[in-house]
PDB file of C-alpha atoms in Angstrom:
ATOM      1  CA  MET Y  14     -56.926 166.222 162.784  1.00 46.00           C
ATOM      2  CA  SER Y  15     -59.880 168.389 161.491  1.00 49.00           C
ATOM      3  CA  SER Y  16     -57.650 169.653 158.584  1.00 49.00           C
ATOM      4  CA  ALA Y  17     -56.964 166.025 157.505  1.00 48.00           C
ATOM      5  CA  GLY Y  18     -60.573 165.135 157.800  1.00 52.00           C
ATOM      6  CA  SER Y  19     -61.554 167.990 155.635  1.00 52.00           C
ATOM      7  CA  GLY Y  20     -59.036 166.799 152.911  1.00 54.00           C
ATOM      8  CA  VAL Y  21     -60.698 163.291 152.831  1.00 59.00           C
ATOM      9  CA  PHE Y  22     -64.157 164.477 153.087  1.00 62.00           C
ATOM     10  CA  GLY Y  23     -63.596 167.174 150.160  1.00 70.00           C
ATOM     11  CA  GLY Y  24     -63.687 167.065 146.457  1.00 80.00           C
ATOM     12  CA  PHE Y  25     -66.984 165.318 145.955  1.00 90.00           C
ATOM     13  CA  THR Y  26     -68.718 166.148 142.690  1.00 91.00           C
ATOM     14  CA  LYS Y  27     -71.934 168.174 142.458  1.00 94.00           C
ATOM     15  CA  LEU Y  28     -73.669 165.157 140.773  1.00 95.00           C
ATOM     16  CA  CYS Y  29     -72.635 162.842 143.579  1.00 96.00           C
ATOM     17  CA  LYS Y  30     -73.994 165.262 146.255  1.00 95.00           C
ATOM     18  CA  GLY Y  31     -77.130 165.611 144.410  1.00 96.00           C
ATOM     19  CA  LEU Y  32     -77.611 161.811 144.280  1.00 96.00           C
ATOM     20  CA  ALA Y  33     -76.663 161.587 148.007  1.00 96.00           C
ATOM     21  CA  VAL Y  34     -79.420 164.126 148.676  1.00 97.00           C
ATOM     22  CA  ILE Y  35     -81.969 161.736 146.795  1.00 96.00           C
ATOM     23  CA  LEU Y  36     -80.928 158.754 148.866  1.00 97.00           C
ATOM     24  CA  ILE Y  37     -81.219 160.700 152.013  1.00 97.00           C
ATOM     25  CA  GLY Y  38     -84.346 162.031 151.102  1.00 96.00           C
ATOM     26  CA  GLY Y  39     -85.927 158.744 150.038  1.00 95.00           C
ATOM     27  CA  HIS Y  40     -84.985 157.186 153.456  1.00 96.00           C
ATOM     28  CA  ILE Y  41     -86.553 160.201 155.312  1.00 96.00           C
ATOM     29  CA  VAL Y  42     -89.740 159.712 153.090  1.00 96.00           C
ATOM     30  CA  VAL Y  43     -90.172 156.059 153.957  1.00 96.00           C
ATOM     31  CA  GLN Y  44     -89.633 156.721 157.488  1.00 96.00           C
ATOM     32  CA  LEU Y  45     -92.195 159.481 157.829  1.00 96.00           C
ATOM     33  CA  LEU Y  46     -94.588 157.780 155.505  1.00 95.00           C
ATOM     34  CA  PRO Y  47     -94.170 153.967 155.923  1.00 94.00           C
ATOM     35  CA  SER Y  48     -97.170 153.154 153.397  1.00 93.00           C
ATOM     36  CA  SER Y  49     -95.043 155.001 150.576  1.00 94.00           C
ATOM     37  CA  LEU Y  50     -92.657 151.886 150.752  1.00 94.00           C
ATOM     38  CA  THR Y  51     -95.512 150.089 149.097  1.00 92.00           C
ATOM     39  CA  TYR Y  52     -95.206 152.356 145.965  1.00 93.00           C
ATOM     40  CA  LEU Y  53     -91.407 152.992 145.920  1.00 95.00           C
ATOM     41  CA  ALA Y  54     -89.789 149.685 146.862  1.00 95.00           C
ATOM     42  CA  LEU Y  55     -89.648 146.657 144.583  1.00 95.00           C
ATOM     43  CA  ILE Y  56     -92.512 144.346 145.520  1.00 94.00           C
ATOM     44  CA  PRO Y  57     -92.571 141.670 142.962  1.00 94.00           C
ATOM     45  CA  ALA Y  58     -96.410 140.989 143.416  1.00 93.00           C
ATOM     46  CA  ARG Y  59     -97.105 144.651 142.835  1.00 92.00           C
ATOM     47  CA  THR Y  60     -94.678 145.437 140.090  1.00 91.00           C
ATOM     48  CA  ILE Y  61     -97.566 145.069 137.743  1.00 86.00           C
ATOM     49  CA  PRO Y  62     -99.098 147.717 137.684  1.00 86.00           C
ATOM     50  CA  PHE Y  63     -96.498 149.749 139.786  1.00 89.00           C
ATOM     51  CA  GLY Y  64     -93.746 149.150 137.158  1.00 92.00           C
ATOM     52  CA  TRP Y  65     -92.065 152.323 138.168  1.00 94.00           C
ATOM     53  CA  ASN Y  66     -90.703 150.525 141.320  1.00 94.00           C
ATOM     54  CA  LEU Y  67     -88.014 148.829 139.018  1.00 95.00           C
ATOM     55  CA  ILE Y  68     -86.536 152.266 139.003  1.00 95.00           C
ATOM     56  CA  THR Y  69     -87.409 153.779 142.224  1.00 96.00           C
ATOM     57  CA  GLY Y  70     -86.499 150.691 144.328  1.00 95.00           C
ATOM     58  CA  GLY Y  71     -82.742 151.318 143.925  1.00 95.00           C
ATOM     59  CA  TYR Y  72     -82.792 154.849 145.442  1.00 96.00           C
ATOM     60  CA  VAL Y  73     -84.765 153.853 148.667  1.00 96.00           C
ATOM     61  CA  GLU Y  74     -82.906 152.842 151.580  1.00 95.00           C
ATOM     62  CA  GLN Y  75     -85.056 151.430 154.441  1.00 93.00           C
ATOM     63  CA  SER Y  76     -82.424 151.303 157.245  1.00 93.00           C
ATOM     64  CA  LEU Y  77     -80.372 153.975 158.713  1.00 94.00           C
ATOM     65  CA  HIS Y  78     -76.974 152.098 158.253  1.00 94.00           C
ATOM     66  CA  GLY Y  79     -78.001 151.234 154.729  1.00 94.00           C
ATOM     67  CA  VAL Y  80     -78.487 154.996 153.885  1.00 96.00           C
ATOM     68  CA  VAL Y  81     -75.164 155.792 155.629  1.00 96.00           C
ATOM     69  CA  VAL Y  82     -73.073 153.054 153.609  1.00 95.00           C
ATOM     70  CA  SER Y  83     -74.751 153.973 150.362  1.00 96.00           C
ATOM     71  CA  THR Y  84     -74.233 157.801 150.657  1.00 96.00           C
ATOM     72  CA  LEU Y  85     -70.544 157.365 151.591  1.00 96.00           C
ATOM     73  CA  GLY Y  86     -69.957 154.708 149.058  1.00 96.00           C
ATOM     74  CA  LEU Y  87     -71.668 156.994 146.396  1.00 96.00           C
ATOM     75  CA  LEU Y  88     -69.487 160.031 147.481  1.00 95.00           C
ATOM     76  CA  PHE Y  89     -66.055 158.468 147.778  1.00 94.00           C
ATOM     77  CA  MET Y  90     -66.316 155.990 144.840  1.00 95.00           C
ATOM     78  CA  GLY Y  91     -68.156 158.656 142.677  1.00 95.00           C
ATOM     79  CA  LYS Y  92     -65.150 160.867 143.465  1.00 93.00           C
ATOM     80  CA  LEU Y  93     -62.807 158.554 141.653  1.00 92.00           C
ATOM     81  CA  LEU Y  94     -65.137 157.310 138.817  1.00 94.00           C
ATOM     82  CA  GLU Y  95     -66.975 160.392 137.561  1.00 94.00           C
ATOM     83  CA  PRO Y  96     -63.958 162.445 136.518  1.00 92.00           C
ATOM     84  CA  ILE Y  97     -62.719 159.535 134.418  1.00 91.00           C
ATOM     85  CA  TRP Y  98     -65.982 158.399 132.901  1.00 92.00           C
ATOM     86  CA  GLY Y  99     -67.595 161.976 132.719  1.00 92.00           C
ATOM     87  CA  SER Y 100     -70.860 163.115 134.331  1.00 94.00           C
ATOM     88  CA  LYS Y 101     -73.278 161.878 131.674  1.00 94.00           C
ATOM     89  CA  GLU Y 102     -71.679 158.357 131.473  1.00 94.00           C
ATOM     90  CA  PHE Y 103     -71.615 158.130 135.292  1.00 96.00           C
ATOM     91  CA  LEU Y 104     -75.305 159.006 135.591  1.00 96.00           C
ATOM     92  CA  LYS Y 105     -76.033 156.626 132.719  1.00 96.00           C
ATOM     93  CA  PHE Y 106     -74.122 153.766 134.423  1.00 97.00           C
ATOM     94  CA  ILE Y 107     -76.172 154.328 137.588  1.00 97.00           C
ATOM     95  CA  PHE Y 108     -79.509 154.225 135.841  1.00 97.00           C
ATOM     96  CA  VAL Y 109     -78.873 151.254 133.498  1.00 96.00           C
ATOM     97  CA  ILE Y 110     -77.212 149.065 136.286  1.00 97.00           C
ATOM     98  CA  ASN Y 111     -80.077 150.114 138.704  1.00 97.00           C
ATOM     99  CA  PHE Y 112     -82.785 149.053 136.239  1.00 97.00           C
ATOM    100  CA  LEU Y 113     -81.200 145.825 134.946  1.00 96.00           C
ATOM    101  CA  ASN Y 114     -80.523 144.837 138.620  1.00 96.00           C
ATOM    102  CA  SER Y 115     -84.154 145.383 139.528  1.00 96.00           C
ATOM    103  CA  VAL Y 116     -85.480 143.283 136.536  1.00 96.00           C
ATOM    104  CA  CYS Y 117     -83.109 140.612 137.385  1.00 96.00           C
ATOM    105  CA  VAL Y 118     -84.198 140.665 141.123  1.00 95.00           C
ATOM    106  CA  PHE Y 119     -87.859 140.647 140.053  1.00 96.00           C
ATOM    107  CA  ILE Y 120     -87.341 137.545 137.822  1.00 95.00           C
ATOM    108  CA  THR Y 121     -85.280 135.663 140.476  1.00 94.00           C
ATOM    109  CA  ALA Y 122     -88.060 136.537 143.326  1.00 94.00           C
ATOM    110  CA  ILE Y 123     -91.019 135.157 140.929  1.00 94.00           C
ATOM    111  CA  ALA Y 124     -88.804 132.007 140.053  1.00 95.00           C
ATOM    112  CA  LEU Y 125     -88.139 131.428 143.831  1.00 92.00           C
ATOM    113  CA  TYR Y 126     -91.977 131.770 144.657  1.00 94.00           C
ATOM    114  CA  TYR Y 127     -92.861 129.147 141.823  1.00 94.00           C
ATOM    115  CA  ILE Y 128     -90.007 126.817 143.261  1.00 95.00           C
ATOM    116  CA  THR Y 129     -90.814 127.097 146.957  1.00 93.00           C
ATOM    117  CA  ARG Y 130     -94.479 128.420 146.922  1.00 92.00           C
ATOM    118  CA  LEU Y 131     -93.431 130.764 149.711  1.00 92.00           C
ATOM    119  CA  GLU Y 132     -95.403 134.128 149.329  1.00 92.00           C
ATOM    120  CA  ASN Y 133     -92.605 135.829 151.248  1.00 91.00           C
ATOM    121  CA  TYR Y 134     -90.725 136.205 147.961  1.00 92.00           C
ATOM    122  CA  LEU Y 135     -93.785 137.952 146.325  1.00 93.00           C
ATOM    123  CA  TYR Y 136     -94.352 140.538 149.095  1.00 93.00           C
ATOM    124  CA  MET Y 137     -90.943 141.326 150.542  1.00 93.00           C
ATOM    125  CA  PRO Y 138     -90.089 144.945 149.963  1.00 94.00           C
ATOM    126  CA  LEU Y 139     -86.833 144.983 148.054  1.00 94.00           C
ATOM    127  CA  SER Y 140     -84.669 148.232 147.817  1.00 95.00           C
ATOM    128  CA  GLY Y 141     -81.369 149.838 148.275  1.00 94.00           C
ATOM    129  CA  PHE Y 142     -78.452 151.262 146.410  1.00 96.00           C
ATOM    130  CA  HIS Y 143     -76.114 148.534 147.183  1.00 95.00           C
ATOM    131  CA  GLY Y 144     -76.511 146.873 143.551  1.00 96.00           C
ATOM    132  CA  VAL Y 145     -74.992 150.053 142.195  1.00 97.00           C
ATOM    133  CA  LEU Y 146     -72.298 150.320 144.642  1.00 97.00           C
ATOM    134  CA  ALA Y 147     -71.256 146.752 143.578  1.00 97.00           C
ATOM    135  CA  GLY Y 148     -71.084 148.082 140.073  1.00 96.00           C
ATOM    136  CA  PHE Y 149     -68.795 150.948 141.257  1.00 97.00           C
ATOM    137  CA  VAL Y 150     -66.434 148.317 142.840  1.00 96.00           C
ATOM    138  CA  VAL Y 151     -66.336 146.673 139.403  1.00 96.00           C
ATOM    139  CA  GLY Y 152     -65.584 150.000 137.736  1.00 95.00           C
ATOM    140  CA  ILE Y 153     -62.697 150.461 140.226  1.00 95.00           C
ATOM    141  CA  LYS Y 154     -61.351 147.082 139.297  1.00 94.00           C
ATOM    142  CA  GLN Y 155     -61.378 148.096 135.734  1.00 93.00           C
ATOM    143  CA  ILE Y 156     -59.849 151.335 136.039  1.00 92.00           C
ATOM    144  CA  VAL Y 157     -57.034 150.771 138.730  1.00 90.00           C
ATOM    145  CA  PRO Y 158     -56.847 146.883 138.911  1.00 89.00           C
ATOM    146  CA  ASP Y 159     -53.298 147.061 140.192  1.00 87.00           C
ATOM    147  CA  GLN Y 160     -53.651 149.792 142.866  1.00 87.00           C
ATOM    148  CA  GLU Y 161     -52.980 148.355 146.355  1.00 84.00           C
ATOM    149  CA  LEU Y 162     -55.403 149.363 149.115  1.00 80.00           C
ATOM    150  CA  SER Y 163     -53.149 150.176 152.009  1.00 75.00           C
ATOM    151  CA  LEU Y 164     -56.179 149.302 154.385  1.00 75.00           C
ATOM    152  CA  LEU Y 165     -56.879 145.904 153.248  1.00 74.00           C
ATOM    153  CA  LYS Y 166     -53.384 145.073 151.718  1.00 80.00           C
ATOM    154  CA  ILE Y 167     -54.978 143.860 148.511  1.00 87.00           C
ATOM    155  CA  LYS Y 168     -55.101 145.012 144.984  1.00 89.00           C
ATOM    156  CA  ALA Y 169     -58.299 146.657 143.729  1.00 89.00           C
ATOM    157  CA  LYS Y 170     -58.853 144.043 141.166  1.00 91.00           C
ATOM    158  CA  TRP Y 171     -59.938 141.567 143.880  1.00 92.00           C
ATOM    159  CA  LEU Y 172     -62.436 143.958 145.514  1.00 93.00           C
ATOM    160  CA  PRO Y 173     -65.558 142.611 143.835  1.00 94.00           C
ATOM    161  CA  SER Y 174     -64.655 139.093 144.522  1.00 93.00           C
ATOM    162  CA  LEU Y 175     -63.940 139.813 148.224  1.00 93.00           C
ATOM    163  CA  MET Y 176     -67.129 141.579 148.548  1.00 94.00           C
ATOM    164  CA  LEU Y 177     -69.363 138.844 147.102  1.00 94.00           C
ATOM    165  CA  LEU Y 178     -67.147 136.299 149.053  1.00 93.00           C
ATOM    166  CA  ILE Y 179     -67.879 138.019 152.424  1.00 93.00           C
ATOM    167  CA  SER Y 180     -71.569 138.695 151.489  1.00 93.00           C
ATOM    168  CA  ILE Y 181     -72.317 135.062 150.819  1.00 92.00           C
ATOM    169  CA  ALA Y 182     -70.533 133.933 153.863  1.00 93.00           C
ATOM    170  CA  ILE Y 183     -72.710 136.371 156.086  1.00 91.00           C
ATOM    171  CA  SER Y 184     -75.820 135.186 154.196  1.00 89.00           C
ATOM    172  CA  PHE Y 185     -75.638 131.781 155.951  1.00 90.00           C
ATOM    173  CA  PHE Y 186     -75.995 133.558 159.299  1.00 89.00           C
ATOM    174  CA  THR Y 187     -78.618 136.290 158.496  1.00 84.00           C
ATOM    175  CA  PRO Y 188     -82.274 135.446 157.640  1.00 80.00           C
ATOM    176  CA  GLU Y 189     -82.767 138.646 155.578  1.00 80.00           C
ATOM    177  CA  SER Y 190     -80.018 137.599 153.063  1.00 83.00           C
ATOM    178  CA  ALA Y 191     -82.673 137.523 150.222  1.00 79.00           C
ATOM    179  CA  THR Y 192     -83.077 141.225 150.717  1.00 84.00           C
ATOM    180  CA  TYR Y 193     -79.466 142.039 149.600  1.00 88.00           C
ATOM    181  CA  LEU Y 194     -77.499 139.014 148.305  1.00 92.00           C
ATOM    182  CA  PRO Y 195     -79.211 138.775 144.782  1.00 93.00           C
ATOM    183  CA  THR Y 196     -78.875 142.747 144.516  1.00 94.00           C
ATOM    184  CA  LEU Y 197     -75.101 142.432 145.087  1.00 95.00           C
ATOM    185  CA  ILE Y 198     -74.641 139.464 142.744  1.00 95.00           C
ATOM    186  CA  PHE Y 199     -76.756 140.988 139.869  1.00 95.00           C
ATOM    187  CA  GLY Y 200     -75.244 144.335 140.384  1.00 96.00           C
ATOM    188  CA  THR Y 201     -71.699 142.859 140.036  1.00 96.00           C
ATOM    189  CA  TYR Y 202     -72.568 140.855 136.880  1.00 94.00           C
ATOM    190  CA  MET Y 203     -74.711 143.382 135.148  1.00 95.00           C
ATOM    191  CA  SER Y 204     -72.025 146.069 135.621  1.00 96.00           C
ATOM    192  CA  TRP Y 205     -69.295 143.956 134.352  1.00 94.00           C
ATOM    193  CA  ILE Y 206     -71.541 143.099 131.226  1.00 93.00           C
ATOM    194  CA  TYR Y 207     -72.077 146.812 130.675  1.00 94.00           C
ATOM    195  CA  LEU Y 208     -68.574 147.814 131.069  1.00 93.00           C
ATOM    196  CA  ARG Y 209     -67.363 144.931 129.156  1.00 90.00           C
ATOM    197  CA  TYR Y 210     -69.585 145.080 126.149  1.00 89.00           C
ATOM    198  CA  LEU Y 211     -71.852 147.972 126.075  1.00 88.00           C
ATOM    199  CA  GLN Y 212     -70.106 151.287 127.527  1.00 89.00           C
ATOM    200  CA  ARG Y 213     -69.414 153.675 124.861  1.00 83.00           C
ATOM    201  CA  LYS Y 214     -65.920 155.280 124.810  1.00 75.00           C
ATOM    202  CA  PRO Y 215     -66.181 158.244 122.598  1.00 66.00           C
ATOM    203  CA  GLU Y 216     -62.147 158.855 122.560  1.00 66.00           C
ATOM    204  CA  ALA Y 217     -61.884 155.032 121.188  1.00 64.00           C
ATOM    205  CA  LYS Y 218     -64.960 155.057 119.021  1.00 67.00           C
ATOM    206  CA  HIS Y 219     -66.032 151.684 120.211  1.00 72.00           C
ATOM    207  CA  ARG Y 220     -68.173 150.082 122.978  1.00 81.00           C
ATOM    208  CA  GLY Y 221     -66.916 148.012 125.881  1.00 85.00           C
ATOM    209  CA  ASP Y 222     -63.511 146.850 127.157  1.00 87.00           C
ATOM    210  CA  PRO Y 223     -62.396 143.452 125.582  1.00 83.00           C
ATOM    211  CA  SER Y 224     -59.072 143.332 127.167  1.00 85.00           C
ATOM    212  CA  GLU Y 225     -57.957 140.213 128.768  1.00 85.00           C
ATOM    213  CA  ASP Y 226     -57.288 141.989 132.130  1.00 87.00           C
ATOM    214  CA  PHE Y 227     -61.098 142.625 132.423  1.00 90.00           C
ATOM    215  CA  ALA Y 228     -62.304 139.080 131.390  1.00 87.00           C
ATOM    216  CA  PHE Y 229     -64.891 137.457 133.544  1.00 89.00           C
ATOM    217  CA  PHE Y 230     -62.373 134.691 134.836  1.00 88.00           C
ATOM    218  CA  THR Y 231     -60.318 137.490 136.401  1.00 90.00           C
ATOM    219  CA  PHE Y 232     -62.911 137.716 139.021  1.00 91.00           C
ATOM    220  CA  PHE Y 233     -61.917 134.154 140.387  1.00 88.00           C
ATOM    221  CA  PRO Y 234     -58.514 132.726 141.796  1.00 85.00           C
ATOM    222  CA  GLU Y 235     -56.122 130.846 139.352  1.00 84.00           C
ATOM    223  CA  PHE Y 236     -57.293 127.435 140.371  1.00 83.00           C
ATOM    224  CA  LEU Y 237     -60.786 128.076 139.270  1.00 83.00           C
ATOM    225  CA  ARG Y 238     -60.099 129.584 135.974  1.00 83.00           C
ATOM    226  CA  PRO Y 239     -59.843 126.597 133.894  1.00 85.00           C
ATOM    227  CA  ILE Y 240     -63.373 125.609 135.118  1.00 85.00           C
ATOM    228  CA  ILE Y 241     -64.856 129.184 134.800  1.00 84.00           C
ATOM    229  CA  ASP Y 242     -63.386 130.200 131.418  1.00 81.00           C
ATOM    230  CA  PRO Y 243     -65.239 127.604 129.172  1.00 84.00           C
ATOM    231  CA  ILE Y 244     -68.554 128.680 130.768  1.00 81.00           C
ATOM    232  CA  ALA Y 245     -67.775 132.365 130.426  1.00 78.00           C
ATOM    233  CA  SER Y 246     -66.939 131.764 126.882  1.00 79.00           C
ATOM    234  CA  ILE Y 247     -70.609 130.508 126.089  1.00 80.00           C
ATOM    235  CA  PHE Y 248     -71.979 133.792 127.379  1.00 73.00           C
ATOM    236  CA  HIS Y 249     -69.151 135.680 125.553  1.00 72.00           C
ATOM    237  CA  ARG Y 250     -70.324 134.317 122.166  1.00 75.00           C
ATOM    238  CA  MET Y 251     -73.879 135.002 122.980  1.00 72.00           C
ATOM    239  CA  LEU Y 252     -73.018 138.542 123.596  1.00 64.00           C
ATOM    240  CA  CYS Y 253     -70.546 139.023 120.868  1.00 63.00           C
ATOM    241  CA  GLY Y 254     -72.003 136.872 118.284  1.00 56.00           C
ATOM    242  CA  LYS Y 255     -70.235 133.867 116.440  1.00 45.00           C
ATOM    243  CA  SER Y 256     -67.401 135.852 114.953  1.00 40.00           C
ATOM    244  CA  GLU Y 257     -64.212 134.058 114.866  1.00 38.00           C
ATOM    245  CA  VAL Y 258     -61.708 135.797 117.088  1.00 42.00           C
ATOM    246  CA  SER Y 259     -58.029 134.856 116.716  1.00 38.00           C
ATOM    247  CA  VAL Y 260     -54.785 136.018 118.296  1.00 36.00           C
ATOM    248  CA  ASP Y 261     -51.581 137.196 116.589  1.00 38.00           C
ATOM    249  CA  ALA Y 262     -48.454 138.948 117.328  1.00 36.00           C
ATOM    250  CA  GLU Y 263     -50.381 142.262 117.305  1.00 37.00           C
ATOM    251  CA  GLY Y 264     -53.098 141.363 119.452  1.00 42.00           C
ATOM    252  CA  TYR Y 265     -56.838 140.178 118.821  1.00 43.00           C
ATOM    253  CA  THR Y 266     -58.245 140.246 115.505  1.00 41.00           C
ATOM    254  CA  LEU Y 267     -61.687 140.001 114.201  1.00 38.00           C
ATOM    255  CA  GLY Y 268     -62.021 138.696 110.534  1.00 38.00           C
ATOM    256  CA  GLY Y 269     -58.488 139.834 109.800  1.00 37.00           C
ATOM    257  CA  ALA Y 270     -58.889 143.317 111.452  1.00 39.00           C
ATOM    258  CA  PRO Y 271     -57.820 144.322 114.874  1.00 42.00           C
ATOM    259  CA  LEU Y 272     -60.512 144.119 117.417  1.00 42.00           C
ATOM    260  CA  PRO Y 273     -61.343 147.663 118.821  1.00 42.00           C
ATOM    261  CA  GLY Y 274     -60.082 148.198 122.253  1.00 44.00           C
ATOM    262  CA  SER Y 275     -58.296 144.816 122.441  1.00 45.00           C
ATOM    263  CA  ASP Y 276     -54.888 146.706 121.792  1.00 50.00           C
ATOM    264  CA  PRO Y 277     -52.685 146.150 124.905  1.00 53.00           C
ATOM    265  CA  ILE Y 278     -51.417 149.518 124.519  1.00 54.00           C
ATOM    266  CA  GLU Y 279     -54.940 151.043 124.734  1.00 55.00           C
ATOM    267  CA  ALA Y 280     -55.711 148.878 127.804  1.00 54.00           C
ATOM    268  CA  SER Y 281     -52.558 149.982 129.553  1.00 58.00           C
ATOM    269  CA  ARG Y 282     -53.285 153.741 128.591  1.00 58.00           C
ATOM    270  CA  ARG Y 283     -56.724 153.384 130.306  1.00 58.00           C
ATOM    271  CA  ARG Y 284     -55.369 151.862 133.480  1.00 60.00           C
ATOM    272  CA  GLU Y 285     -52.535 154.463 133.541  1.00 63.00           C
ATOM    273  CA  LYS Y 286     -55.207 157.187 133.234  1.00 61.00           C
ATOM    274  CA  GLY Y 287     -57.136 155.783 136.006  1.00 57.00           C
ATOM    275  CA  ALA Y 288     -54.056 155.412 138.356  1.00 60.00           C
ATOM    276  CA  ARG Y 289     -52.846 158.799 137.564  1.00 62.00           C
ATOM    277  CA  ALA Y 290     -56.245 160.460 138.440  1.00 61.00           C
ATOM    278  CA  LEU Y 291     -56.170 158.474 141.661  1.00 60.00           C
ATOM    279  CA  GLU Y 292     -52.597 159.546 142.510  1.00 64.00           C
ATOM    280  CA  GLU Y 293     -53.297 163.258 141.647  1.00 64.00           C
ATOM    281  CA  ARG Y 294     -56.452 163.279 143.885  1.00 61.00           C
ATOM    282  CA  LEU Y 295     -54.660 161.766 146.875  1.00 58.00           C
ATOM    283  CA  ALA Y 296     -51.689 163.924 146.193  1.00 61.00           C
ATOM    284  CA  ALA Y 297     -54.104 167.045 146.307  1.00 61.00           C
ATOM    285  CA  GLU Y 298     -55.745 165.929 149.336  1.00 60.00           C
ATOM    286  CA  ARG Y 299     -52.318 165.346 151.396  1.00 59.00           C
ATOM    287  CA  LEU Y 300     -51.157 168.742 150.100  1.00 64.00           C
ATOM    288  CA  ALA Y 301     -54.433 170.554 151.339  1.00 59.00           C
ATOM    289  CA  ALA Y 302     -54.115 168.631 154.677  1.00 57.00           C
ATOM    290  CA  GLY Y 303     -50.472 169.553 154.944  1.00 58.00           C
ATOM    291  CA  LYS Y 304     -51.118 173.343 154.262  1.00 59.00           C
ATOM    292  CA  LYS Y 305     -54.069 173.226 156.815  1.00 57.00           C
ATOM    293  CA  THR Y 306     -51.727 171.675 159.425  1.00 55.00           C
ATOM    294  CA  GLU Y 307     -49.052 174.090 158.936  1.00 57.00           C
ATOM    295  CA  GLU Y 308     -51.639 176.886 159.357  1.00 56.00           C
ATOM    296  CA  SER Y 309     -52.972 175.472 162.418  1.00 56.00           C
ATOM    297  CA  GLN Y 310     -49.487 175.206 164.031  1.00 54.00           C
ATOM    298  CA  ILE Y 311     -48.705 178.758 163.068  1.00 54.00           C
ATOM    299  CA  ASP Y 312     -51.938 179.820 164.657  1.00 55.00           C
ATOM    300  CA  GLY Y 313     -51.175 177.935 167.714  1.00 52.00           C
ATOM    301  CA  ALA Y 314     -47.568 179.538 167.996  1.00 50.00           C
ATOM    302  CA  ASP Y 315     -49.223 182.854 167.595  1.00 54.00           C
ATOM    303  CA  ASN Y 316     -51.554 182.288 170.422  1.00 54.00           C
ATOM    304  CA  VAL Y 317     -48.803 180.974 172.927  1.00 51.00           C
TER     305      VAL Y 317
END
C-alpha cells in the first residue's frame, strides 16, 4: 500500500513544490499574525492604497481545509499541466489568472456594495488559490477533453461545468458563498479567455486556441448551446476584432488565409500530446508501484 501511495504522491515538479510552500507559508502567517490578513487578503475598501493585495490575496488561504485542497490541487494538476505548457508558461498562467481574477472580484464587490449598500462587501477579506485551481481545470479540459475519469465516470471536458454547477448549488445553503463563488466563476472564465485568445504557443507561432472543441459553448450541454452561442459570438468579435471568418473545406479562414491554430490536425495533435503525456505518467507510476510491490513481497518471503 505504501509503495502504491509513493507512486501516486511522487513526480511533483520543483515549481509546484515551491508554490505549495508559499501557500502553506501564507496560511501559517495569517494564523500566527491575524492582523497580517488586512495587508495580504483582498479587502475592497482597502485595495487603495494597498493595491498589492490584488496579487497577494490569491496566495493566502485562511482555512486549514482551504490550504489542503489548494496544495493538493496545485501538486496533482500541476504535475499534468506544467510538463506540457513548460515551467515559464505555467508560472505565467498562475500569475495572470490570479491577478485578473482579483480585479474582477474587486469590481464585483464594489458593484454589489453600490447595489445593496451592505458594507460587508467592502470589508470582507477575500483570498484563496481556488480561482487558479478553476483555471487548471479549464486547462485539463483543453489538453485531454476526452480522457475519462475513472472515479467520476465522466470525460475531462465536463469538469469545469460540473465544478461550477456544484459550487452554485452549494452556495444556496452556505452564507459564505460570496467568499468563493465569484472567484471560481471568474477563475474559470478568465482562464478560458487566456487559453483561447492570449496564450502564446512558440511551436505554432500564434496565440490562443481557436479550435471548435474549445469554444465557449462547449462548457454547456447540447440543449443550451443554441442560446449560449449567439451571446458568446458577441464577446468573440469583441476580442478578435471584426474580421470576417469563414469556413471552407480546409478549415477556418481569415481574409482568405487559414486562421492559425484552427487547423483540425493541429488541434488533434495538441490533444494527442496531452493524452500521451498523461498516459505516460500514469504508466510510469503504475510501473514504479509494481516494482516496489514485488520488492516488498520478496523481502517478506526472505523474512519468512
